[in-house]
């Protein structure tokens, strides 16, 4: 069972709507771990969920650092956590569907689940709710693929379940810290899946692609994680 939600935020611009959706749609026994940089985040509270607050350490300089820190705190008390961006919104079915899919994956002895990620309106490949390989007509109000879990090489942990058993830290960088993490987990024998669950990414309008950061990222990977460099050339 997923017993903790883990979030790290800097400016908390969209945190309010996310916290409201947790309050409305996530069972009260689920604990929430929130790491914050600016005190703006403290005005968003939860009435019925246990909220663990952690001020971001000054030495934290990247996405990878931030989430490694707060995930480490959550894993002290929980075996399975849900890593989330600070700018997503749960719908009434998101949490329950993730739990059902996670349980279903573990009923197959031949599988070794790494990440199970929710679909989103802003994600690459099969994780994007708009993805439709066959260009088939929707089944009811959804495409047929939305009724199935899909195995994939990489996921974005916009909203993704992971166990302590499978956990490997993110790279201490921003861009692609999760991509290389996914590849490292696959090398250890874990598989990644896209869930039938969906979350809306309300902060998608603030996302941008920086070619200079890509350059720096690729240099870092080539120097420190060279075995994954060629694979990342095709992804970034």
PDB file of C-alpha atoms in Angstrom:
ATOM      1  CA  UNK A   1       0.000   0.000   0.000  1.00  0.00           C
ATOM      2  CA  UNK A   2       1.127   3.560  -0.720  1.00  0.00           C
ATOM      3  CA  UNK A   3       1.389   5.199   2.706  1.00  0.00           C
ATOM      4  CA  UNK A   4       3.250   8.451   1.995  1.00  0.00           C
ATOM      5  CA  UNK A   5       3.287  11.289  -0.519  1.00  0.00           C
ATOM      6  CA  UNK A   6       6.605  13.094  -0.983  1.00  0.00           C
ATOM      7  CA  UNK A   7       6.833  16.638  -2.367  1.00  0.00           C
ATOM      8  CA  UNK A   8       9.606  19.191  -2.732  1.00  0.00           C
ATOM      9  CA  UNK A   9       8.784  22.806  -3.611  1.00  0.00           C
ATOM     10  CA  UNK A  10      10.717  26.004  -4.237  1.00  0.00           C
ATOM     11  CA  UNK A  11       8.257  28.835  -4.972  1.00  0.00           C
ATOM     12  CA  UNK A  12       5.047  26.921  -4.112  1.00  0.00           C
ATOM     13  CA  UNK A  13       3.169  28.716  -6.923  1.00  0.00           C
ATOM     14  CA  UNK A  14       0.808  25.800  -7.570  1.00  0.00           C
ATOM     15  CA  UNK A  15       1.139  23.990  -4.254  1.00  0.00           C
ATOM     16  CA  UNK A  16      -2.208  25.218  -2.932  1.00  0.00           C
ATOM     17  CA  UNK A  17      -4.324  23.458  -5.540  1.00  0.00           C
ATOM     18  CA  UNK A  18      -2.284  20.276  -5.153  1.00  0.00           C
ATOM     19  CA  UNK A  19      -2.719  20.216  -1.371  1.00  0.00           C
ATOM     20  CA  UNK A  20      -6.429  20.810  -1.791  1.00  0.00           C
ATOM     21  CA  UNK A  21      -6.696  17.798  -4.089  1.00  0.00           C
ATOM     22  CA  UNK A  22      -4.825  15.649  -1.541  1.00  0.00           C
ATOM     23  CA  UNK A  23      -7.218  16.803   1.145  1.00  0.00           C
ATOM     24  CA  UNK A  24     -10.232  15.926  -0.995  1.00  0.00           C
ATOM     25  CA  UNK A  25      -9.164  12.763  -2.785  1.00  0.00           C
ATOM     26  CA  UNK A  26      -6.432  10.954  -0.792  1.00  0.00           C
ATOM     27  CA  UNK A  27      -7.312   8.803   2.261  1.00  0.00           C
ATOM     28  CA  UNK A  28      -6.469  10.387   5.602  1.00  0.00           C
ATOM     29  CA  UNK A  29      -4.066   7.637   6.679  1.00  0.00           C
ATOM     30  CA  UNK A  30      -1.599   8.676   3.951  1.00  0.00           C
ATOM     31  CA  UNK A  31       1.141  10.902   5.385  1.00  0.00           C
ATOM     32  CA  UNK A  32       2.552  13.843   3.439  1.00  0.00           C
ATOM     33  CA  UNK A  33       6.232  14.852   3.470  1.00  0.00           C
ATOM     34  CA  UNK A  34       6.822  18.391   2.213  1.00  0.00           C
ATOM     35  CA  UNK A  35      10.238  19.939   1.763  1.00  0.00           C
ATOM     36  CA  UNK A  36      10.089  23.682   1.136  1.00  0.00           C
ATOM     37  CA  UNK A  37      12.547  26.426   0.287  1.00  0.00           C
ATOM     38  CA  UNK A  38      10.444  29.547   0.726  1.00  0.00           C
ATOM     39  CA  UNK A  39       8.067  30.177   3.636  1.00  0.00           C
ATOM     40  CA  UNK A  40       5.213  30.798   1.186  1.00  0.00           C
ATOM     41  CA  UNK A  41       4.685  27.016   1.280  1.00  0.00           C
ATOM     42  CA  UNK A  42       3.756  27.082   4.971  1.00  0.00           C
ATOM     43  CA  UNK A  43       0.387  28.712   4.345  1.00  0.00           C
ATOM     44  CA  UNK A  44      -0.851  25.501   2.729  1.00  0.00           C
ATOM     45  CA  UNK A  45      -1.877  23.032   5.410  1.00  0.00           C
ATOM     46  CA  UNK A  46      -3.823  19.785   5.577  1.00  0.00           C
ATOM     47  CA  UNK A  47      -6.683  19.294   8.018  1.00  0.00           C
ATOM     48  CA  UNK A  48      -6.828  15.514   8.110  1.00  0.00           C
ATOM     49  CA  UNK A  49      -3.446  14.219   6.942  1.00  0.00           C
ATOM     50  CA  UNK A  50      -0.263  14.035   8.987  1.00  0.00           C
ATOM     51  CA  UNK A  51       2.050  16.628   7.439  1.00  0.00           C
ATOM     52  CA  UNK A  52       5.835  16.415   7.888  1.00  0.00           C
ATOM     53  CA  UNK A  53       7.530  19.724   7.062  1.00  0.00           C
ATOM     54  CA  UNK A  54      11.242  20.032   6.272  1.00  0.00           C
ATOM     55  CA  UNK A  55      13.088  23.227   5.422  1.00  0.00           C
ATOM     56  CA  UNK A  56      15.348  22.740   2.426  1.00  0.00           C
ATOM     57  CA  UNK A  57      19.016  22.636   3.398  1.00  0.00           C
ATOM     58  CA  UNK A  58      21.128  25.456   1.876  1.00  0.00           C
ATOM     59  CA  UNK A  59      23.406  22.859   0.271  1.00  0.00           C
ATOM     60  CA  UNK A  60      20.536  21.520  -1.841  1.00  0.00           C
ATOM     61  CA  UNK A  61      21.169  22.901  -5.327  1.00  0.00           C
ATOM     62  CA  UNK A  62      19.180  20.674  -7.683  1.00  0.00           C
ATOM     63  CA  UNK A  63      16.023  18.636  -8.232  1.00  0.00           C
ATOM     64  CA  UNK A  64      18.008  15.485  -7.559  1.00  0.00           C
ATOM     65  CA  UNK A  65      19.422  16.761  -4.266  1.00  0.00           C
ATOM     66  CA  UNK A  66      16.017  17.968  -3.079  1.00  0.00           C
ATOM     67  CA  UNK A  67      14.120  14.774  -3.729  1.00  0.00           C
ATOM     68  CA  UNK A  68      16.920  12.519  -2.490  1.00  0.00           C
ATOM     69  CA  UNK A  69      16.763  14.421   0.782  1.00  0.00           C
ATOM     70  CA  UNK A  70      13.014  14.289   1.388  1.00  0.00           C
ATOM     71  CA  UNK A  71      12.604  10.741   0.015  1.00  0.00           C
ATOM     72  CA  UNK A  72      15.286   9.616   2.450  1.00  0.00           C
ATOM     73  CA  UNK A  73      13.251  11.067   5.315  1.00  0.00           C
ATOM     74  CA  UNK A  74      10.049   9.349   4.148  1.00  0.00           C
ATOM     75  CA  UNK A  75      11.756   5.983   3.627  1.00  0.00           C
ATOM     76  CA  UNK A  76      12.707   5.908   7.308  1.00  0.00           C
ATOM     77  CA  UNK A  77       9.037   5.304   8.142  1.00  0.00           C
ATOM     78  CA  UNK A  78       7.528   3.933   4.904  1.00  0.00           C
ATOM     79  CA  UNK A  79       8.325   1.134   2.471  1.00  0.00           C
ATOM     80  CA  UNK A  80       6.322   2.484  -0.464  1.00  0.00           C
ATOM     81  CA  UNK A  81       6.019   6.174  -1.323  1.00  0.00           C
ATOM     82  CA  UNK A  82       4.443   8.347  -3.997  1.00  0.00           C
ATOM     83  CA  UNK A  83       6.886  10.937  -5.355  1.00  0.00           C
ATOM     84  CA  UNK A  84       5.043  14.016  -6.655  1.00  0.00           C
ATOM     85  CA  UNK A  85       5.721  17.326  -8.333  1.00  0.00           C
ATOM     86  CA  UNK A  86       4.422  20.312  -6.402  1.00  0.00           C
ATOM     87  CA  UNK A  87       2.169  21.399  -9.279  1.00  0.00           C
ATOM     88  CA  UNK A  88      -0.094  18.444 -10.004  1.00  0.00           C
ATOM     89  CA  UNK A  89      -3.733  17.803  -9.126  1.00  0.00           C
ATOM     90  CA  UNK A  90      -5.145  14.428  -8.084  1.00  0.00           C
ATOM     91  CA  UNK A  91      -8.543  13.475  -9.410  1.00  0.00           C
ATOM     92  CA  UNK A  92     -11.010  11.397  -7.347  1.00  0.00           C
ATOM     93  CA  UNK A  93      -9.601   8.132  -8.772  1.00  0.00           C
ATOM     94  CA  UNK A  94      -5.847   8.805  -8.892  1.00  0.00           C
ATOM     95  CA  UNK A  95      -4.751   7.367  -5.557  1.00  0.00           C
ATOM     96  CA  UNK A  96      -7.045   4.320  -5.626  1.00  0.00           C
ATOM     97  CA  UNK A  97      -6.056   3.442  -9.183  1.00  0.00           C
ATOM     98  CA  UNK A  98      -2.339   3.696  -8.366  1.00  0.00           C
ATOM     99  CA  UNK A  99      -2.857   1.366  -5.387  1.00  0.00           C
ATOM    100  CA  UNK A 100      -4.793  -1.146  -7.524  1.00  0.00           C
ATOM    101  CA  UNK A 101      -2.169  -1.101 -10.272  1.00  0.00           C
ATOM    102  CA  UNK A 102       0.707  -1.421  -7.789  1.00  0.00           C
ATOM    103  CA  UNK A 103      -0.947  -4.423  -6.169  1.00  0.00           C
ATOM    104  CA  UNK A 104      -1.680  -6.003  -9.549  1.00  0.00           C
ATOM    105  CA  UNK A 105       1.948  -5.696 -10.650  1.00  0.00           C
ATOM    106  CA  UNK A 106       3.089  -7.464  -7.492  1.00  0.00           C
ATOM    107  CA  UNK A 107       0.742 -10.374  -8.159  1.00  0.00           C
ATOM    108  CA  UNK A 108       2.969 -11.375 -11.089  1.00  0.00           C
ATOM    109  CA  UNK A 109       6.059 -13.185  -9.803  1.00  0.00           C
ATOM    110  CA  UNK A 110       7.953 -12.610 -13.043  1.00  0.00           C
ATOM    111  CA  UNK A 111       7.759  -8.812 -12.607  1.00  0.00           C
ATOM    112  CA  UNK A 112      10.081  -6.674 -10.513  1.00  0.00           C
ATOM    113  CA  UNK A 113       8.428  -3.217 -10.462  1.00  0.00           C
ATOM    114  CA  UNK A 114      10.617  -0.147 -10.245  1.00  0.00           C
ATOM    115  CA  UNK A 115       8.455   2.918 -10.911  1.00  0.00           C
ATOM    116  CA  UNK A 116       4.708   3.006 -11.499  1.00  0.00           C
ATOM    117  CA  UNK A 117       3.898   6.449 -12.887  1.00  0.00           C
ATOM    118  CA  UNK A 118       0.571   8.169 -13.409  1.00  0.00           C
ATOM    119  CA  UNK A 119      -0.314   9.468 -16.833  1.00  0.00           C
ATOM    120  CA  UNK A 120      -0.290  13.227 -17.271  1.00  0.00           C
ATOM    121  CA  UNK A 121      -1.099  15.923 -19.787  1.00  0.00           C
ATOM    122  CA  UNK A 122       2.611  16.854 -19.828  1.00  0.00           C
ATOM    123  CA  UNK A 123       4.970  13.880 -20.089  1.00  0.00           C
ATOM    124  CA  UNK A 124       6.976  12.116 -22.765  1.00  0.00           C
ATOM    125  CA  UNK A 125       5.929   9.088 -24.766  1.00  0.00           C
ATOM    126  CA  UNK A 126       3.428   6.595 -23.391  1.00  0.00           C
ATOM    127  CA  UNK A 127       3.112   8.528 -20.121  1.00  0.00           C
ATOM    128  CA  UNK A 128       1.390  11.357 -21.971  1.00  0.00           C
ATOM    129  CA  UNK A 129      -2.367  10.880 -21.895  1.00  0.00           C
ATOM    130  CA  UNK A 130      -2.495  12.080 -25.528  1.00  0.00           C
ATOM    131  CA  UNK A 131      -0.208   9.264 -26.734  1.00  0.00           C
ATOM    132  CA  UNK A 132      -1.996   6.986 -29.171  1.00  0.00           C
ATOM    133  CA  UNK A 133       0.206   4.596 -31.118  1.00  0.00           C
ATOM    134  CA  UNK A 134      -2.526   3.171 -33.326  1.00  0.00           C
ATOM    135  CA  UNK A 135      -4.383   6.473 -33.805  1.00  0.00           C
ATOM    136  CA  UNK A 136      -7.533   4.550 -33.037  1.00  0.00           C
ATOM    137  CA  UNK A 137     -10.782   6.201 -32.107  1.00  0.00           C
ATOM    138  CA  UNK A 138     -11.461   6.640 -28.395  1.00  0.00           C
ATOM    139  CA  UNK A 139     -13.202   3.834 -26.516  1.00  0.00           C
ATOM    140  CA  UNK A 140     -15.955   5.606 -24.657  1.00  0.00           C
ATOM    141  CA  UNK A 141     -14.324   8.808 -23.381  1.00  0.00           C
ATOM    142  CA  UNK A 142     -10.767   7.404 -23.371  1.00  0.00           C
ATOM    143  CA  UNK A 143      -8.312   5.834 -25.774  1.00  0.00           C
ATOM    144  CA  UNK A 144      -7.991   2.074 -25.451  1.00  0.00           C
ATOM    145  CA  UNK A 145      -4.452   2.277 -24.070  1.00  0.00           C
ATOM    146  CA  UNK A 146      -5.730   4.215 -21.044  1.00  0.00           C
ATOM    147  CA  UNK A 147      -7.405   1.050 -19.806  1.00  0.00           C
ATOM    148  CA  UNK A 148      -4.059  -0.772 -19.604  1.00  0.00           C
ATOM    149  CA  UNK A 149      -0.769  -0.494 -17.768  1.00  0.00           C
ATOM    150  CA  UNK A 150       2.161  -0.076 -20.152  1.00  0.00           C
ATOM    151  CA  UNK A 151       5.781  -1.105 -19.570  1.00  0.00           C
ATOM    152  CA  UNK A 152       8.334   1.483 -20.653  1.00  0.00           C
ATOM    153  CA  UNK A 153      12.040   2.293 -20.346  1.00  0.00           C
ATOM    154  CA  UNK A 154      11.748   5.726 -18.719  1.00  0.00           C
ATOM    155  CA  UNK A 155       9.133   7.569 -16.708  1.00  0.00           C
ATOM    156  CA  UNK A 156       8.965  11.076 -15.275  1.00  0.00           C
ATOM    157  CA  UNK A 157       8.189  10.960 -11.522  1.00  0.00           C
ATOM    158  CA  UNK A 158       5.555  13.680 -11.804  1.00  0.00           C
ATOM    159  CA  UNK A 159       3.438  11.317  -9.726  1.00  0.00           C
ATOM    160  CA  UNK A 160       5.123   7.937  -9.344  1.00  0.00           C
ATOM    161  CA  UNK A 161       5.124   5.063  -6.872  1.00  0.00           C
ATOM    162  CA  UNK A 162       8.411   3.488  -5.794  1.00  0.00           C
ATOM    163  CA  UNK A 163       9.465   1.102  -3.033  1.00  0.00           C
ATOM    164  CA  UNK A 164      12.413   1.352  -0.687  1.00  0.00           C
ATOM    165  CA  UNK A 165      13.587  -1.959  -2.169  1.00  0.00           C
ATOM    166  CA  UNK A 166      13.863  -0.520  -5.690  1.00  0.00           C
ATOM    167  CA  UNK A 167      15.080   2.966  -4.737  1.00  0.00           C
ATOM    168  CA  UNK A 168      18.252   4.364  -6.264  1.00  0.00           C
ATOM    169  CA  UNK A 169      19.000   8.067  -5.610  1.00  0.00           C
ATOM    170  CA  UNK A 170      18.457  10.658  -8.314  1.00  0.00           C
ATOM    171  CA  UNK A 171      21.542  12.190  -9.883  1.00  0.00           C
ATOM    172  CA  UNK A 172      22.445  15.491  -8.133  1.00  0.00           C
ATOM    173  CA  UNK A 173      21.393  17.545 -11.169  1.00  0.00           C
ATOM    174  CA  UNK A 174      18.157  19.012 -12.580  1.00  0.00           C
ATOM    175  CA  UNK A 175      17.608  17.833 -16.145  1.00  0.00           C
ATOM    176  CA  UNK A 176      17.686  14.039 -16.662  1.00  0.00           C
ATOM    177  CA  UNK A 177      18.397  13.163 -13.028  1.00  0.00           C
ATOM    178  CA  UNK A 178      15.387  10.831 -13.168  1.00  0.00           C
ATOM    179  CA  UNK A 179      16.201   9.480 -16.639  1.00  0.00           C
ATOM    180  CA  UNK A 180      19.568   8.077 -15.597  1.00  0.00           C
ATOM    181  CA  UNK A 181      18.024   6.855 -12.347  1.00  0.00           C
ATOM    182  CA  UNK A 182      15.480   4.877 -14.413  1.00  0.00           C
ATOM    183  CA  UNK A 183      18.256   3.358 -16.535  1.00  0.00           C
ATOM    184  CA  UNK A 184      20.235   2.409 -13.430  1.00  0.00           C
ATOM    185  CA  UNK A 185      17.175   0.696 -11.967  1.00  0.00           C
ATOM    186  CA  UNK A 186      16.591  -1.206 -15.198  1.00  0.00           C
ATOM    187  CA  UNK A 187      20.201  -2.400 -15.110  1.00  0.00           C
ATOM    188  CA  UNK A 188      19.452  -3.852 -11.667  1.00  0.00           C
ATOM    189  CA  UNK A 189      16.514  -5.777 -13.084  1.00  0.00           C
ATOM    190  CA  UNK A 190      13.587  -3.485 -12.305  1.00  0.00           C
ATOM    191  CA  UNK A 191      10.861  -2.620 -14.806  1.00  0.00           C
ATOM    192  CA  UNK A 192       8.966   0.661 -15.083  1.00  0.00           C
ATOM    193  CA  UNK A 193       5.261   0.974 -15.819  1.00  0.00           C
ATOM    194  CA  UNK A 194       2.721   3.632 -16.699  1.00  0.00           C
ATOM    195  CA  UNK A 195      -0.415   3.333 -14.583  1.00  0.00           C
ATOM    196  CA  UNK A 196      -4.048   3.652 -15.582  1.00  0.00           C
ATOM    197  CA  UNK A 197      -4.188   6.546 -13.091  1.00  0.00           C
ATOM    198  CA  UNK A 198      -4.098  10.185 -14.222  1.00  0.00           C
ATOM    199  CA  UNK A 199      -2.924  13.463 -12.686  1.00  0.00           C
ATOM    200  CA  UNK A 200      -3.272  16.911 -14.193  1.00  0.00           C
ATOM    201  CA  UNK A 201      -0.113  19.018 -14.379  1.00  0.00           C
ATOM    202  CA  UNK A 202      -1.303  22.542 -13.584  1.00  0.00           C
ATOM    203  CA  UNK A 203       2.208  23.962 -13.732  1.00  0.00           C
ATOM    204  CA  UNK A 204       2.859  22.831 -17.284  1.00  0.00           C
ATOM    205  CA  UNK A 205       2.802  26.397 -18.605  1.00  0.00           C
ATOM    206  CA  UNK A 206       5.974  27.168 -16.622  1.00  0.00           C
ATOM    207  CA  UNK A 207       7.985  24.254 -18.013  1.00  0.00           C
ATOM    208  CA  UNK A 208      10.643  25.138 -20.554  1.00  0.00           C
ATOM    209  CA  UNK A 209      13.552  23.394 -22.246  1.00  0.00           C
ATOM    210  CA  UNK A 210      16.983  24.986 -21.842  1.00  0.00           C
ATOM    211  CA  UNK A 211      19.573  23.923 -24.410  1.00  0.00           C
ATOM    212  CA  UNK A 212      22.437  25.272 -22.294  1.00  0.00           C
ATOM    213  CA  UNK A 213      21.294  23.131 -19.391  1.00  0.00           C
ATOM    214  CA  UNK A 214      21.077  20.141 -21.728  1.00  0.00           C
ATOM    215  CA  UNK A 215      24.685  20.748 -22.725  1.00  0.00           C
ATOM    216  CA  UNK A 216      25.828  20.898 -19.101  1.00  0.00           C
ATOM    217  CA  UNK A 217      23.776  17.823 -18.256  1.00  0.00           C
ATOM    218  CA  UNK A 218      25.247  15.750 -21.068  1.00  0.00           C
ATOM    219  CA  UNK A 219      28.770  16.787 -20.083  1.00  0.00           C
ATOM    220  CA  UNK A 220      28.070  15.735 -16.492  1.00  0.00           C
ATOM    221  CA  UNK A 221      26.649  12.358 -17.542  1.00  0.00           C
ATOM    222  CA  UNK A 222      29.522  11.704 -19.935  1.00  0.00           C
ATOM    223  CA  UNK A 223      32.034  12.409 -17.179  1.00  0.00           C
ATOM    224  CA  UNK A 224      30.368  10.699 -14.191  1.00  0.00           C
ATOM    225  CA  UNK A 225      27.955   8.138 -15.697  1.00  0.00           C
ATOM    226  CA  UNK A 226      29.598   7.365 -19.015  1.00  0.00           C
ATOM    227  CA  UNK A 227      27.951   3.961 -19.481  1.00  0.00           C
ATOM    228  CA  UNK A 228      24.572   5.727 -19.824  1.00  0.00           C
ATOM    229  CA  UNK A 229      25.792   8.571 -22.039  1.00  0.00           C
ATOM    230  CA  UNK A 230      24.949   7.032 -25.418  1.00  0.00           C
ATOM    231  CA  UNK A 231      21.460   6.063 -24.272  1.00  0.00           C
ATOM    232  CA  UNK A 232      20.815   9.599 -23.067  1.00  0.00           C
ATOM    233  CA  UNK A 233      21.889  11.111 -26.398  1.00  0.00           C
ATOM    234  CA  UNK A 234      18.692   9.708 -27.887  1.00  0.00           C
ATOM    235  CA  UNK A 235      16.467  10.769 -25.001  1.00  0.00           C
ATOM    236  CA  UNK A 236      17.428  14.415 -24.419  1.00  0.00           C
TER     237      UNK A 236
END
